[in-house]
Amino acid sequence: MIVQFIFAALSAVGFAYIFNVKEKIVWAAAFIGGVAWIFYLISMKFGMSLGVSFFILGAICTFGSEIIARVFKTPVTSALIPTITPIVPGSGAYYTMFYLFNGQHDLAMQKAMDTFVMTGSMILGFLVASDLVKLYIKIKNKKKF
């Protein structure tokens, strides 16, 4: 599991440099990406469905990116993009097209459904976590006044 954490974090570092993310948040985003990948592996070992695992993954990435953004005073997207790169279901889209072009329509449909579930669950995790952070900030600021 340590090896997978390291490679997930290194892939986040690579994409952070590709997208020209500020140097000060690269390693923090890489750490969050690695932690999210470990949570994904653990959730799959506990027998959670693909959708639930990717929802948790998306929420962890968003919470981590929100924290990074607050600590380093940067936009959330600059931390979120490298954080989610280890978990983007790109292979699902690739294999969907591969099966379609090879005439294996049943496998293509199965892979497409898995990819849609992963992507939709991950996006839902982003939205829920982001809205919870915004709600927390709104309540915190209301108590100040």
Phi, psi and omega in degrees: 000328179296320180296319179293324175299314182297315182290326176294318179294319180293326176293325176294321177297316180300315179289331176296319178288325177297318182271009174058046178284147181304139185304325187289341181252000184300309185287329176293317178294323178296319179297314179297319177298319177293318178296318179298319179295321178296318177298324176298313180298318180295317180295324178290325178292330178278002174084018177288154181289166180299319180295316180294319179298317180286332173296313178299317179300313179296320179293318179296315179299319181290315178300315179297319180292324176296319178295314178301316181297321180288318182292314184264002178053056177231166176295148182297322183296330179291336175267329184288322184299307178290335181291323184272350184300326178293344187247358181294130184281060181289327180293328178297317178294319179299310183291331174300311180293322179300313180293324178296314182290337178266006176078013179265076189292327179294315178295324179296317179295319179297315180293322178296317179297317177300317181294318178296320178296315180298312182294314180297318179294320179295317179294320176298321175298319176301311184295314182296313181295318180296317179292325176295321177295316179297320178296318178298316180295319179297316179293319179297316180291329179291324179290333179297320186274000000 
